[in-house]
Amino acid sequence: VMFKTHNYTPSKDQNFDTFTFHWDNVRFDGPVVGVHDAYDADGVVYLQANGDRQIGETETVNIDLPTVGANPILVGQVNQPKRGQVLLSINGRPDILIEPDRYVNGDCNSDNWNTFDVPIDPAWLQAGNNTLKWTIGPRPDCVTGDYQWDGFSVKALQIQMDRDGSVAQPPQTPSNPPAEGFDVFSFLPWVNQP
């Protein structure tokens, strides 16, 4: 149900203090969204500046989890991502590559905020404090132009976990592969499930 207010009279003129209230039924025939628990990072990742940040620079944030639930997903938004430059280590594990849902500028980089949702192995997490270390990875060959600086920022970062087995997992696609040399398919049992 969506409620709205309109300040008009039947003649629709010179009304500044009379309000009428309206409601509309809104129907949604899409898929049922499962129930999940979400736990937020304790800060924003800021690996950007007015100019280049150095490749290899890092910043750490933490997410506190009361327990480790089923099918965890890392969700957030990344600013100015460049293909291959957004690297993440969870609790000291090898880096994985975090890539947004889309790139622009020749499928190479973006100068805006873009969303990512990446399934992660529950074995990487622990009840209590979890450390997420972000690193600026190598500059991709596809980046051209004087104003394509290295670095990125991450906000709205959280780990979501399936509460009752009803949350659909995002597919593992080329848009969010692991960092080079790390086989994500060896530990994600739901990757090939419908």
Tab-separated table of C-alpha atoms in Angstrom:
chain	number	residue	atom	x	y	z
A	1	VAL	CA	0.000	0.000	0.000
A	2	MET	CA	1.356	3.418	-0.927
A	3	PHE	CA	-0.037	6.525	0.802
A	4	LYS	CA	0.213	9.949	-0.769
A	5	THR	CA	-0.884	13.461	0.108
A	6	HIS	CA	-2.017	16.158	-2.263
A	7	ASN	CA	-2.749	19.727	-1.291
A	8	TYR	CA	-5.411	20.688	-3.766
A	9	THR	CA	-9.116	21.555	-3.708
A	10	PRO	CA	-11.601	20.549	-6.390
A	11	SER	CA	-10.870	23.809	-8.163
A	12	LYS	CA	-7.095	23.170	-7.761
A	13	ASP	CA	-6.226	26.786	-7.140
A	14	GLN	CA	-5.065	28.967	-4.291
A	15	ASN	CA	-4.894	26.120	-1.786
A	16	PHE	CA	-2.072	26.251	0.722
A	17	ASP	CA	-3.507	24.548	3.824
A	18	THR	CA	-6.071	21.899	2.776
A	19	PHE	CA	-4.779	18.386	2.208
A	20	THR	CA	-6.466	15.282	0.855
A	21	PHE	CA	-5.177	11.759	1.424
A	22	HIS	CA	-5.080	9.044	-1.216
A	23	TRP	CA	-3.939	5.432	-1.283
A	24	ASP	CA	-3.161	3.008	-4.076
A	25	ASN	CA	-2.800	-0.752	-4.103
A	26	VAL	CA	0.549	-1.910	-5.429
A	27	ARG	CA	0.853	-5.492	-6.641
A	28	PHE	CA	4.157	-7.343	-7.000
A	29	ASP	CA	4.257	-10.655	-8.884
A	30	GLY	CA	8.017	-11.079	-8.774
A	31	PRO	CA	9.989	-13.734	-6.916
A	32	VAL	CA	9.705	-14.147	-3.163
A	33	VAL	CA	12.751	-12.603	-1.538
A	34	GLY	CA	14.243	-14.761	1.198
A	35	VAL	CA	15.006	-13.597	4.704
A	36	HIS	CA	18.605	-12.704	5.444
A	37	ASP	CA	20.577	-11.128	8.269
A	38	ALA	CA	22.901	-8.251	7.407
A	39	TYR	CA	25.968	-7.047	9.335
A	40	ASP	CA	27.624	-3.755	8.436
A	41	ALA	CA	31.281	-2.787	8.261
A	42	ASP	CA	32.547	-0.420	10.936
A	43	GLY	CA	33.686	2.187	8.432
A	44	VAL	CA	34.113	3.280	4.829
A	45	VAL	CA	37.068	2.201	2.710
A	46	TYR	CA	38.711	5.335	1.337
A	47	LEU	CA	41.531	4.469	-1.022
A	48	GLN	CA	41.063	7.548	-3.185
A	49	ALA	CA	42.532	11.027	-3.163
A	50	ASN	CA	42.730	14.069	-5.395
A	51	GLY	CA	45.317	12.318	-7.466
A	52	ASP	CA	46.785	8.836	-7.719
A	53	ARG	CA	46.901	6.413	-4.831
A	54	GLN	CA	49.753	3.953	-5.063
A	55	ILE	CA	49.193	0.431	-6.292
A	56	GLY	CA	49.534	-1.852	-3.283
A	57	GLU	CA	48.081	0.626	-0.749
A	58	THR	CA	45.677	-0.966	1.721
A	59	GLU	CA	42.897	-0.084	4.124
A	60	THR	CA	41.162	-2.310	6.664
A	61	VAL	CA	37.597	-2.404	7.993
A	62	ASN	CA	35.923	-4.885	10.320
A	63	ILE	CA	32.564	-6.646	10.433
A	64	ASP	CA	31.396	-8.206	13.694
A	65	LEU	CA	29.320	-11.381	13.293
A	66	PRO	CA	27.416	-13.003	16.176
A	67	THR	CA	27.550	-16.338	14.299
A	68	VAL	CA	28.439	-17.570	10.839
A	69	GLY	CA	25.253	-18.376	8.942
A	70	ALA	CA	24.547	-20.122	5.664
A	71	ASN	CA	25.381	-18.816	2.207
A	72	PRO	CA	27.166	-15.564	3.121
A	73	ILE	CA	27.328	-12.826	0.522
A	74	LEU	CA	29.516	-9.732	0.577
A	75	VAL	CA	27.503	-6.738	-0.622
A	76	GLY	CA	28.515	-3.132	-1.141
A	77	GLN	CA	29.202	-0.302	-3.549
A	78	VAL	CA	32.559	0.591	-5.044
A	79	ASN	CA	33.529	3.967	-6.506
A	80	GLN	CA	35.813	4.325	-9.538
A	81	PRO	CA	36.483	0.594	-9.860
A	82	LYS	CA	38.931	-0.483	-12.524
A	83	ARG	CA	38.996	-4.034	-13.764
A	84	GLY	CA	41.407	-6.006	-11.593
A	85	GLN	CA	42.216	-3.248	-9.076
A	86	VAL	CA	39.737	-3.985	-6.246
A	87	LEU	CA	41.330	-6.745	-4.171
A	88	LEU	CA	40.068	-8.090	-0.839
A	89	SER	CA	41.540	-10.390	1.789
A	90	ILE	CA	39.145	-11.730	4.430
A	91	ASN	CA	40.741	-12.694	7.756
A	92	GLY	CA	44.185	-13.025	6.196
A	93	ARG	CA	43.165	-15.304	3.341
A	94	PRO	CA	44.508	-14.796	-0.215
A	95	ASP	CA	43.099	-11.847	-2.135
A	96	ILE	CA	39.939	-12.252	-4.162
A	97	LEU	CA	38.928	-9.881	-6.925
A	98	ILE	CA	35.835	-7.780	-6.244
A	99	GLU	CA	34.148	-6.477	-9.367
A	100	PRO	CA	30.911	-4.519	-9.682
A	101	ASP	CA	27.834	-5.611	-11.599
A	102	ARG	CA	28.944	-3.542	-14.579
A	103	TYR	CA	31.753	-1.478	-16.011
A	104	VAL	CA	31.607	1.374	-18.502
A	105	ASN	CA	34.277	3.078	-20.628
A	106	GLY	CA	35.037	0.085	-22.797
A	107	ASP	CA	34.135	-2.457	-20.091
A	108	CYS	CA	37.261	-1.370	-18.218
A	109	ASN	CA	36.475	1.102	-15.456
A	110	SER	CA	33.816	3.409	-14.074
A	111	ASP	CA	33.785	6.835	-12.445
A	112	ASN	CA	30.611	6.224	-10.468
A	113	TRP	CA	29.309	4.110	-7.599
A	114	ASN	CA	28.541	0.535	-8.661
A	115	THR	CA	27.085	-2.359	-6.672
A	116	PHE	CA	28.728	-5.743	-6.112
A	117	ASP	CA	27.415	-8.919	-4.513
A	118	VAL	CA	29.867	-11.773	-4.174
A	119	PRO	CA	29.245	-15.151	-2.507
A	120	ILE	CA	31.983	-16.037	-0.037
A	121	ASP	CA	32.994	-19.276	1.627
A	122	PRO	CA	31.573	-19.566	5.185
A	123	ALA	CA	34.893	-21.117	6.243
A	124	TRP	CA	36.540	-17.726	5.705
A	125	LEU	CA	34.410	-16.147	8.432
A	126	GLN	CA	34.335	-16.458	12.196
A	127	ALA	CA	31.991	-15.500	14.987
A	128	GLY	CA	33.197	-12.172	16.344
A	129	ASN	CA	35.515	-9.767	14.556
A	130	ASN	CA	36.242	-10.302	10.866
A	131	THR	CA	38.971	-8.234	9.184
A	132	LEU	CA	38.519	-7.146	5.574
A	133	LYS	CA	41.730	-5.802	4.042
A	134	TRP	CA	41.316	-3.921	0.759
A	135	THR	CA	44.251	-3.455	-1.626
A	136	ILE	CA	44.701	-1.426	-4.816
A	137	GLY	CA	45.661	-4.028	-7.404
A	138	PRO	CA	47.651	-3.677	-10.631
A	139	ARG	CA	46.542	-1.036	-13.121
A	140	PRO	CA	44.742	-2.709	-16.056
A	141	ASP	CA	46.107	-2.222	-19.574
A	142	CYS	CA	42.689	-1.118	-20.805
A	143	VAL	CA	42.771	2.144	-18.790
A	144	THR	CA	43.672	5.156	-20.901
A	145	GLY	CA	43.555	8.916	-20.419
A	146	ASP	CA	45.124	11.395	-18.020
A	147	TYR	CA	42.254	11.395	-15.517
A	148	GLN	CA	41.905	7.663	-14.857
A	149	TRP	CA	43.582	7.568	-11.463
A	150	ASP	CA	44.291	4.448	-9.462
A	151	GLY	CA	42.340	3.813	-6.269
A	152	PHE	CA	38.754	3.186	-5.210
A	153	SER	CA	36.376	3.613	-2.283
A	154	VAL	CA	33.837	1.179	-0.807
A	155	LYS	CA	30.661	2.072	1.106
A	156	ALA	CA	27.481	0.329	2.300
A	157	LEU	CA	29.620	-2.750	2.936
A	158	GLN	CA	27.955	-5.662	4.690
A	159	ILE	CA	27.896	-9.417	4.976
A	160	GLN	CA	24.465	-10.950	4.432
A	161	MET	CA	23.654	-14.469	5.573
A	162	ASP	CA	20.708	-16.690	4.721
A	163	ARG	CA	18.430	-17.015	7.751
A	164	ASP	CA	16.171	-19.873	6.613
A	165	GLY	CA	17.541	-21.316	3.358
A	166	SER	CA	15.350	-19.156	1.127
A	167	VAL	CA	17.812	-16.542	-0.150
A	168	ALA	CA	18.840	-17.023	-3.777
A	169	GLN	CA	22.588	-16.844	-4.292
A	170	PRO	CA	24.077	-14.525	-6.906
A	171	PRO	CA	25.737	-16.451	-9.715
A	172	GLN	CA	29.504	-16.628	-9.881
A	173	THR	CA	30.207	-15.000	-13.238
A	174	PRO	CA	33.164	-13.410	-15.009
A	175	SER	CA	32.060	-10.126	-13.402
A	176	ASN	CA	33.263	-11.296	-9.986
A	177	PRO	CA	36.037	-13.876	-10.466
A	178	PRO	CA	38.755	-14.521	-7.899
A	179	ALA	CA	42.117	-12.859	-8.078
A	180	GLU	CA	44.544	-14.568	-10.410
A	181	GLY	CA	45.688	-17.972	-9.178
A	182	PHE	CA	42.752	-18.469	-6.804
A	183	ASP	CA	40.085	-21.036	-7.750
A	184	VAL	CA	36.732	-19.797	-6.439
A	185	PHE	CA	34.861	-22.756	-7.974
A	186	SER	CA	36.580	-25.250	-5.690
A	187	PHE	CA	34.704	-24.036	-2.620
A	188	LEU	CA	31.352	-22.659	-3.830
A	189	PRO	CA	28.981	-25.656	-3.909
A	190	TRP	CA	25.977	-23.573	-5.021
A	191	VAL	CA	27.636	-22.114	-8.128
A	192	ASN	CA	26.168	-24.634	-10.569
A	193	GLN	CA	22.835	-25.044	-8.827
A	194	PRO	CA	19.688	-23.497	-10.341
